[in-house]
Coordinates of C-alpha atoms in Angstrom, one line a residue:
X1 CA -4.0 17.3 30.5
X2 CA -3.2 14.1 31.9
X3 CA -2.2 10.6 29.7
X4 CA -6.4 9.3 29.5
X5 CA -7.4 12.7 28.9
X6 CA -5.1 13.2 25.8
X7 CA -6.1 10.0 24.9
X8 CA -9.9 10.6 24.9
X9 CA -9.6 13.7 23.3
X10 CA -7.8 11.7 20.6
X11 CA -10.2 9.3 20.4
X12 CA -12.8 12.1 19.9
X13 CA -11.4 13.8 17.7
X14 CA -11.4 10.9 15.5
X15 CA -15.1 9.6 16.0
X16 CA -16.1 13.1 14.4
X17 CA -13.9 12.6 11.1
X18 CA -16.2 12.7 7.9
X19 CA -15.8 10.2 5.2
X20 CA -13.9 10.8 1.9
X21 CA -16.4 12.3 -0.2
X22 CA -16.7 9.3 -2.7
X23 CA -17.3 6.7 0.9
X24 CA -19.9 9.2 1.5
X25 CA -22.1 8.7 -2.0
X26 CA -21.7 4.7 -1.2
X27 CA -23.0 5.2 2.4
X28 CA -25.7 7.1 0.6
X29 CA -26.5 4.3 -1.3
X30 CA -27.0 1.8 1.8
X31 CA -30.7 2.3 2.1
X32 CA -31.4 1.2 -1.4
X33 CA -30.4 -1.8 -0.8
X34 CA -33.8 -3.9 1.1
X35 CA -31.7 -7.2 2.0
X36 CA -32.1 -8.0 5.7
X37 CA -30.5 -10.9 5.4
X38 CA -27.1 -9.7 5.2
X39 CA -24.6 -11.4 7.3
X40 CA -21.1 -10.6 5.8
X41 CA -19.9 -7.4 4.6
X42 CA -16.6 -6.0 3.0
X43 CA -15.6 -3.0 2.6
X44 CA -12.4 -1.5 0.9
X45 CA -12.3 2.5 2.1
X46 CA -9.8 4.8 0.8
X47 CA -10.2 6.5 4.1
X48 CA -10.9 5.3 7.5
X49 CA -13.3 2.8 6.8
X50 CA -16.6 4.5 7.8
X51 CA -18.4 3.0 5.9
X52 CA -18.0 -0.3 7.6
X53 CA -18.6 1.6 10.8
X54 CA -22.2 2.5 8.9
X55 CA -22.9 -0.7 8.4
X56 CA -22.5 -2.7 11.6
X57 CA -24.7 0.1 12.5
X58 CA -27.5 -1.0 9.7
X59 CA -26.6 -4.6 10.6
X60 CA -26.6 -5.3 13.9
X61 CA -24.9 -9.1 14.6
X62 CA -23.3 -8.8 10.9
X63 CA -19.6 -9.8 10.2
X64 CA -17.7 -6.3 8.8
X65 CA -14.3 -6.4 7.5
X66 CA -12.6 -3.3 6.7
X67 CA -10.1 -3.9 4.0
X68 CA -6.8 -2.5 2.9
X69 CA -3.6 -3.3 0.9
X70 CA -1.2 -0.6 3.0
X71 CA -0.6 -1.0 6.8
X72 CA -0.3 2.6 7.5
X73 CA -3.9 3.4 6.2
X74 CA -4.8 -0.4 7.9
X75 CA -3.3 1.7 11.4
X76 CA -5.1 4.6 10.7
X77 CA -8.0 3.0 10.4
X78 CA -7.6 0.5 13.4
X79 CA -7.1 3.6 15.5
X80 CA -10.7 5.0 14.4
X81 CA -12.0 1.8 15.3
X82 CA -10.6 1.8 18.3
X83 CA -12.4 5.2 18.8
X84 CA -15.7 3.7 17.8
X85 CA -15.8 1.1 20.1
X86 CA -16.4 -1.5 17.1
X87 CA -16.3 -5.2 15.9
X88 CA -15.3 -3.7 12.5
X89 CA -12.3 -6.6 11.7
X90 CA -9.4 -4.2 10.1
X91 CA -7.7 -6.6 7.7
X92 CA -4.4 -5.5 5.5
X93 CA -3.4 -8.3 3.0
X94 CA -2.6 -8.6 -0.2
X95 CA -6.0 -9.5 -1.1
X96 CA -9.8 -9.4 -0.4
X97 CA -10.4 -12.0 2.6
X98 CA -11.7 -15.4 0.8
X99 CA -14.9 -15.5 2.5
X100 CA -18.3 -15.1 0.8
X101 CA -19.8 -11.8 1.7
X102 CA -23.4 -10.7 0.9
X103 CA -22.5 -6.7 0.6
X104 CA -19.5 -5.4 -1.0
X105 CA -18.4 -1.5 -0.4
X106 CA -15.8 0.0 -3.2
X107 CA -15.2 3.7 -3.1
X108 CA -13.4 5.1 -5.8
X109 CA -11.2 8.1 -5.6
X110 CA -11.5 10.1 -9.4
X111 CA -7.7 9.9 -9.4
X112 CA -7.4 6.4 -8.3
X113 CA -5.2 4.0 -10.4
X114 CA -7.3 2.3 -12.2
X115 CA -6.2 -1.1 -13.1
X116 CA -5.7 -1.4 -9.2
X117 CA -10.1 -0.3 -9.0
X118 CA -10.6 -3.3 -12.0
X119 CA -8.7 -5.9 -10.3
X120 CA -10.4 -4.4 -6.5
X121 CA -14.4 -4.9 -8.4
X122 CA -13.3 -8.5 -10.3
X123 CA -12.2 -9.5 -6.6
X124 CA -15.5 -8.0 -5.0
X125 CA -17.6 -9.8 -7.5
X126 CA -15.4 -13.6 -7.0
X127 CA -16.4 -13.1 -3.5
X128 CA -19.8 -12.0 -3.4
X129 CA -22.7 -14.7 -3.0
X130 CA -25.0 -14.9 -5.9
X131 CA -28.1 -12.8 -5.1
X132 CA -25.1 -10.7 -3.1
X133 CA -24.9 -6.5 -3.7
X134 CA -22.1 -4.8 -5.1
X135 CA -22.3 -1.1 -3.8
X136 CA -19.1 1.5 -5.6
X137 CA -19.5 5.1 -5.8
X138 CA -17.3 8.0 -7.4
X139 CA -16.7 11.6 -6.4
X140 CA -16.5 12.3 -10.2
X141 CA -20.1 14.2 -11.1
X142 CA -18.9 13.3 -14.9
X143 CA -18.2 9.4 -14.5
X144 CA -18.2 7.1 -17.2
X145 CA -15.6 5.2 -16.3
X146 CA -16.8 3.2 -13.4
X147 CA -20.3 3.1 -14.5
X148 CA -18.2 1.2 -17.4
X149 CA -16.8 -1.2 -15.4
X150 CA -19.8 -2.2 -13.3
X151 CA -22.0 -2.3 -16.5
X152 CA -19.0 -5.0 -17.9
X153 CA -19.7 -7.3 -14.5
X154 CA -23.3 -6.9 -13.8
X155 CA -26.6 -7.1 -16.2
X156 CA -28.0 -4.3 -14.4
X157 CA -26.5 -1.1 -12.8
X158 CA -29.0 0.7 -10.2
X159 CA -27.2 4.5 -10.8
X160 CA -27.6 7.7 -8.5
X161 CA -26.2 10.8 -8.9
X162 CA -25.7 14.3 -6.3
X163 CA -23.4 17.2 -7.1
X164 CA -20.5 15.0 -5.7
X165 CA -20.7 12.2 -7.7
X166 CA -22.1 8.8 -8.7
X167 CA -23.2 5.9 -7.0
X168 CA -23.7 2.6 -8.2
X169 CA -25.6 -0.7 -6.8
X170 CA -25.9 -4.1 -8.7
X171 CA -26.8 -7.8 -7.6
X172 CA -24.8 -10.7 -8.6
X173 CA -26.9 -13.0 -11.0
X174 CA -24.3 -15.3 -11.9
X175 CA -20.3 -16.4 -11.5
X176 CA -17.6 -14.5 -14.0
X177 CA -16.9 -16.9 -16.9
X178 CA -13.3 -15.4 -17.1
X179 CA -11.1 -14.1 -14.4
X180 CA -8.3 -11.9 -15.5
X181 CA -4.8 -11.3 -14.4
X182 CA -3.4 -7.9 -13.2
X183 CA -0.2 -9.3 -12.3
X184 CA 3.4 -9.0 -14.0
X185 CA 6.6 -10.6 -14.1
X186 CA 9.8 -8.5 -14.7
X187 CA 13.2 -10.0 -15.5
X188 CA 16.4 -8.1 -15.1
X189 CA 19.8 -8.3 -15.1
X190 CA 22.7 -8.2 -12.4
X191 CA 25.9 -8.8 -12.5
X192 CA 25.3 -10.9 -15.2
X193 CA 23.0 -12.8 -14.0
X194 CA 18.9 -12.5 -14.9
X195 CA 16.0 -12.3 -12.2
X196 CA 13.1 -11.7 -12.3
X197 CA 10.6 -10.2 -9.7
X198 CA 7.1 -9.7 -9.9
X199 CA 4.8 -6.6 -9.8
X200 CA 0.9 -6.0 -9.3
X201 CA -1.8 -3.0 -9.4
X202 CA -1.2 -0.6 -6.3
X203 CA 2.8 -1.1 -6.3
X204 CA 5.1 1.4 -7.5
X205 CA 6.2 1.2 -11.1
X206 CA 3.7 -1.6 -11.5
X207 CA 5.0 -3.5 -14.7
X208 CA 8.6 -1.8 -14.4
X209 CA 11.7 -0.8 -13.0
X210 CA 12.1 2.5 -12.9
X211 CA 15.1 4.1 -14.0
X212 CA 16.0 5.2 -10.2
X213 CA 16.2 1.8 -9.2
X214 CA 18.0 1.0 -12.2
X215 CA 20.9 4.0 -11.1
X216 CA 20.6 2.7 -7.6
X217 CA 21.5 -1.1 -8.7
X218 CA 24.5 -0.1 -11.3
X219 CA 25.8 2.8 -9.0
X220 CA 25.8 1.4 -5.6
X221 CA 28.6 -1.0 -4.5
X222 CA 27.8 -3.6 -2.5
X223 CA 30.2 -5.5 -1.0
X224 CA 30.1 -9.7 0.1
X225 CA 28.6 -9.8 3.4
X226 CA 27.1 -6.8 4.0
X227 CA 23.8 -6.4 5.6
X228 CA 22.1 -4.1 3.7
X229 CA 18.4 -2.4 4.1
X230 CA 15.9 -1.2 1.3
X231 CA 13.2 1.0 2.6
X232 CA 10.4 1.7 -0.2
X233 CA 11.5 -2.1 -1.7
X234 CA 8.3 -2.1 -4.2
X235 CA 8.8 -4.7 -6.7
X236 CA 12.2 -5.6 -4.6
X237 CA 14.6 -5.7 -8.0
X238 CA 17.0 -3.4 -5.9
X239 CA 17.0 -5.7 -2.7
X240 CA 17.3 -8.9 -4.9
X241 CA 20.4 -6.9 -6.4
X242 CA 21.8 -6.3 -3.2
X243 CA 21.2 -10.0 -2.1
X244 CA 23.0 -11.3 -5.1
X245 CA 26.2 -9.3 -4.6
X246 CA 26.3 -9.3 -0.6
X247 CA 26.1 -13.6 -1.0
X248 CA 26.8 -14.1 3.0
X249 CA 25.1 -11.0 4.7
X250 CA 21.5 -10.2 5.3
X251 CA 19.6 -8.1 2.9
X252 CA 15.9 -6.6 4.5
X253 CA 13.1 -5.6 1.7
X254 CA 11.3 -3.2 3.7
X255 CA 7.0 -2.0 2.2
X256 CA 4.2 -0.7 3.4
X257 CA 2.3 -2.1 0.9
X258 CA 1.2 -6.0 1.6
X259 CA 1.3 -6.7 -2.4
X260 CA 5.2 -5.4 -2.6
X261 CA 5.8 -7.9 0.5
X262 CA 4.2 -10.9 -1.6
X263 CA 5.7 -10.3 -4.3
X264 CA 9.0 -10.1 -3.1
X265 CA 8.6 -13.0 -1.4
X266 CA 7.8 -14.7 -4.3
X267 CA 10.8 -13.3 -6.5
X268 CA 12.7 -14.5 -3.4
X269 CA 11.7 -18.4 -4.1
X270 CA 11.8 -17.6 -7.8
X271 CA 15.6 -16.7 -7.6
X272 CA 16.4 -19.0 -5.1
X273 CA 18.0 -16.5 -2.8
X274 CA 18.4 -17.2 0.9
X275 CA 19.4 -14.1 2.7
X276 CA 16.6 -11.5 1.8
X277 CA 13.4 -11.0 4.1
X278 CA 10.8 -8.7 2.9
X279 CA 9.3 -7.3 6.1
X280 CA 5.9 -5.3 5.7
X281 CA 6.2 -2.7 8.0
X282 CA 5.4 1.1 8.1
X283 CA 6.6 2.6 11.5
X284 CA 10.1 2.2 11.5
X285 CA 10.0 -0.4 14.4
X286 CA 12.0 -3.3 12.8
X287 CA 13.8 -5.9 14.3
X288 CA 16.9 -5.9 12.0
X289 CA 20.8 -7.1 12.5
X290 CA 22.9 -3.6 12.6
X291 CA 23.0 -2.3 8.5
X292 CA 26.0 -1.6 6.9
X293 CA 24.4 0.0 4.3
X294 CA 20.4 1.4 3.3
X295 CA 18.7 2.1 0.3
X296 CA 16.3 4.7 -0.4
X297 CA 14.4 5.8 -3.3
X298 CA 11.7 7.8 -1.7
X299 CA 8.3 8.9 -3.1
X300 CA 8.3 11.9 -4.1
X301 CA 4.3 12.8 -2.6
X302 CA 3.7 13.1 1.3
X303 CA 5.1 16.7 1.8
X304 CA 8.3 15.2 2.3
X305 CA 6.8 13.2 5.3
X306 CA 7.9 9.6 3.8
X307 CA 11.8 10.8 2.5
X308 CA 12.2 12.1 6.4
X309 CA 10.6 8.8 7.6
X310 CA 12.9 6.6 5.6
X311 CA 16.0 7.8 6.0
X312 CA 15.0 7.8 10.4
X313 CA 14.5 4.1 10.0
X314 CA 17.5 4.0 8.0
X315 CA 19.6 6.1 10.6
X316 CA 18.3 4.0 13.5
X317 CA 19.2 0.6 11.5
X318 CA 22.6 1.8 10.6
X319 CA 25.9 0.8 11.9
X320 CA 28.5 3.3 13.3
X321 CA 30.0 4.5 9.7
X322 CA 27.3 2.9 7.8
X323 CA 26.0 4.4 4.5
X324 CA 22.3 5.9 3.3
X325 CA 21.9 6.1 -0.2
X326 CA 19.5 7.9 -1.7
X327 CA 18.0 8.5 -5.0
X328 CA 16.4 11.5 -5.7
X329 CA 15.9 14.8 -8.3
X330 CA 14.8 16.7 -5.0
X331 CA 18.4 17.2 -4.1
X332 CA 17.5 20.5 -2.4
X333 CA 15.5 19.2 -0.2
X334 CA 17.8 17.0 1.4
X335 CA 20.3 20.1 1.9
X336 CA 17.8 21.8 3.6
X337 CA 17.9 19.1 6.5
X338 CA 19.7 18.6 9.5
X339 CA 19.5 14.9 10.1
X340 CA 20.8 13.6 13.3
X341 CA 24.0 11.3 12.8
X342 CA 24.3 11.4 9.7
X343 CA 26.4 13.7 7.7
X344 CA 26.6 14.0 3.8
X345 CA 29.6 12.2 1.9
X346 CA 29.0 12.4 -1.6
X347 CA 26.4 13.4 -4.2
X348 CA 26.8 12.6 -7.8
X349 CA 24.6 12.9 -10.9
X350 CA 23.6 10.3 -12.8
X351 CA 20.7 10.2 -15.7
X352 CA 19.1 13.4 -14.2
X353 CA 19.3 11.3 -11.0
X354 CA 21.3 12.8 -7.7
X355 CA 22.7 10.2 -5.5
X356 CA 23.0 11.2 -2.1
X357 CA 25.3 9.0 0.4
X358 CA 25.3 10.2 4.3
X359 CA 27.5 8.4 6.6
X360 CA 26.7 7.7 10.2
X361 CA 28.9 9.5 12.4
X362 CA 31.0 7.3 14.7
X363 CA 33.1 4.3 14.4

């Protein structure tokens, strides 16, 4: 099969994927909702934004954005857009586009977080017009929750249920009287010294530190003017560590997740440190000086797919002789891997934690 052949077959294959079940019940709802005027739509899919697809479809001429907070789902979806030859505008920021939309999508998975799904349907309703339709749907047959939360916003809740779920569609009557904060600040101590860094719904260990970060930051010596790499940065107290106690060398604060790079950034001005950049990024294609040492305190979800992915990027970023570090209770795992140039130094246990260091071979 030749290069455009694979390609188209790709791109096939991709026009045919279904929705997630609970982007499914909201594009069930569309046709309840009798507003031709509609000229801006948002959607936020946990999948690959078909429901935006759906509604260019209903809305010929209208302006759809597709919404997401993590660049690999934002790629994943760009590529299905790509397939479907449409104006669909992929968008991955930290937060819903400020623009005034007249239809608002939010899908909710049953096993979503759920103060990231509050903060997602407060943001839906600021940017909705008055007289504007907010359209969320569950693939929970048993939901009370959501139905909750819409009920809390809107004076009335249209409500429609199938063996899959619920789906919900309201009009905005009126502006919030009180908009509510999911953010957090966190302060810490290093070295003496007390940061603080900031944390919001969708982010690991929103509110906290957890306690591998916490072994990785008293366990790991860093030492002045080494460039140093932190894939999976989250909240970024690790990297900020690392930034205080390397002083001269360049520390990189590596998410896929837009709201980890913001608030990074922001702990960055808070602190006033100078040599960390917080880089959203989720392919492993970074333009980095050569690392001494990486930092990685991998999920532990993805089949394993994310820890292999990390410590790539962290091989590839490395110096000759440079150091991965890598906190984990799947210690096995690791074992069970042949990872090219790297071979393992050390492990140690610490709280229940194993630390692993490879070294890069070479000089």
């Amino acid at each position: 099969m030749t290069d455009s052949a694979d390609e188209l077959s790709n791109h096939s294959q991709l026009s045919r994927l279904p929705a997630l079940p609970s982007e499914e019940l909201a594009i069930g709802a569309f046709p309840s909702i009798m507003d031709p005027s509609v000229k801006t739509c948002l959607v936020m899919s946990p999948g690959r934004g078909q429901a935006a697809f759906e509604l260019e479809r209903r809305y010929p001429g209208a302006r759809v954005i597709s919404w997401y907070v993590d660049s690999h789902r934002s790629s994943k979806a760009s590529a299905m857009a790509q397939s479907q030859s449409t104006r669909v505008e992929i968008v991955c920021s930290a937060d819903l586009p400020e623009v005034v939309v007249d239809l608002v999508v939010l899908p909710v998975l049953k096993n979503g977080e759920a103060e990231m799904n509050r903060d997602l349907l407060q943001q839906s309703y600021q940017r909705l017009r008055i007289g504007g339709h907010l359209v969320a749907a569950v693939n929970s047959p048993q939901d009370q929750w959501l139905l909750a939360q819409m009920q809390a916003l809107f004076a009335k809740v249209h409500c429609q249920q199938t063996e899959a779920g619920w789906s919900y569609v309201a009009k905005k009557k009126s502006e919030l009287k009180k908009v509510r904060s999911f953010a957090a600040e966190i302060e810490f101590r290093a070295d003496g010294r007390l940061l603080k860094t900031f944390s919001r719904p969708s982010m690991f260990a929103h509110r906290s530190i957890d306690n591998a970060a916490r072994v990785m930051m008293r366990e790991v010596v860093i030492p002045e003017g080494a460039n140093v790499l932190e894939m999976g940065c989250g909240n970024g107290a690790v990297a900020l560590a690392a930034a205080l106690r390397s002083r001269t060398g360049q520390v990189y604060a590596v998410d896929c997740n837009a709201r980890s790079i913001q608030c990074v950034e922001s702990a960055v001005a808070a602190n006033e440190i100078t040599n960390l950049t917080a880089i959203l990024n989720h392919d492993g294609e970074l333009d980095v000086l050569p690392c001494d040492i990486a930092l990685l305190n991998p999920p532990y979800y993805g089949n394993f797919a994310i820890s292999e992915h990390f410590i790539q990027t962290a091989s590839n970023c490395l110096r000759p002789g440079g150091d991965v570090w890598v906190v984990t209770k799947q210690t096995d795992k690791y074992e069970d891997q042949n990872w090219p140039n790297l071979y393992c130094d050390s492990v140690k246990t610490v709280q229940g934690y194993d630390l692993i260091c490879y070294r890069k071979s070479g000089n």
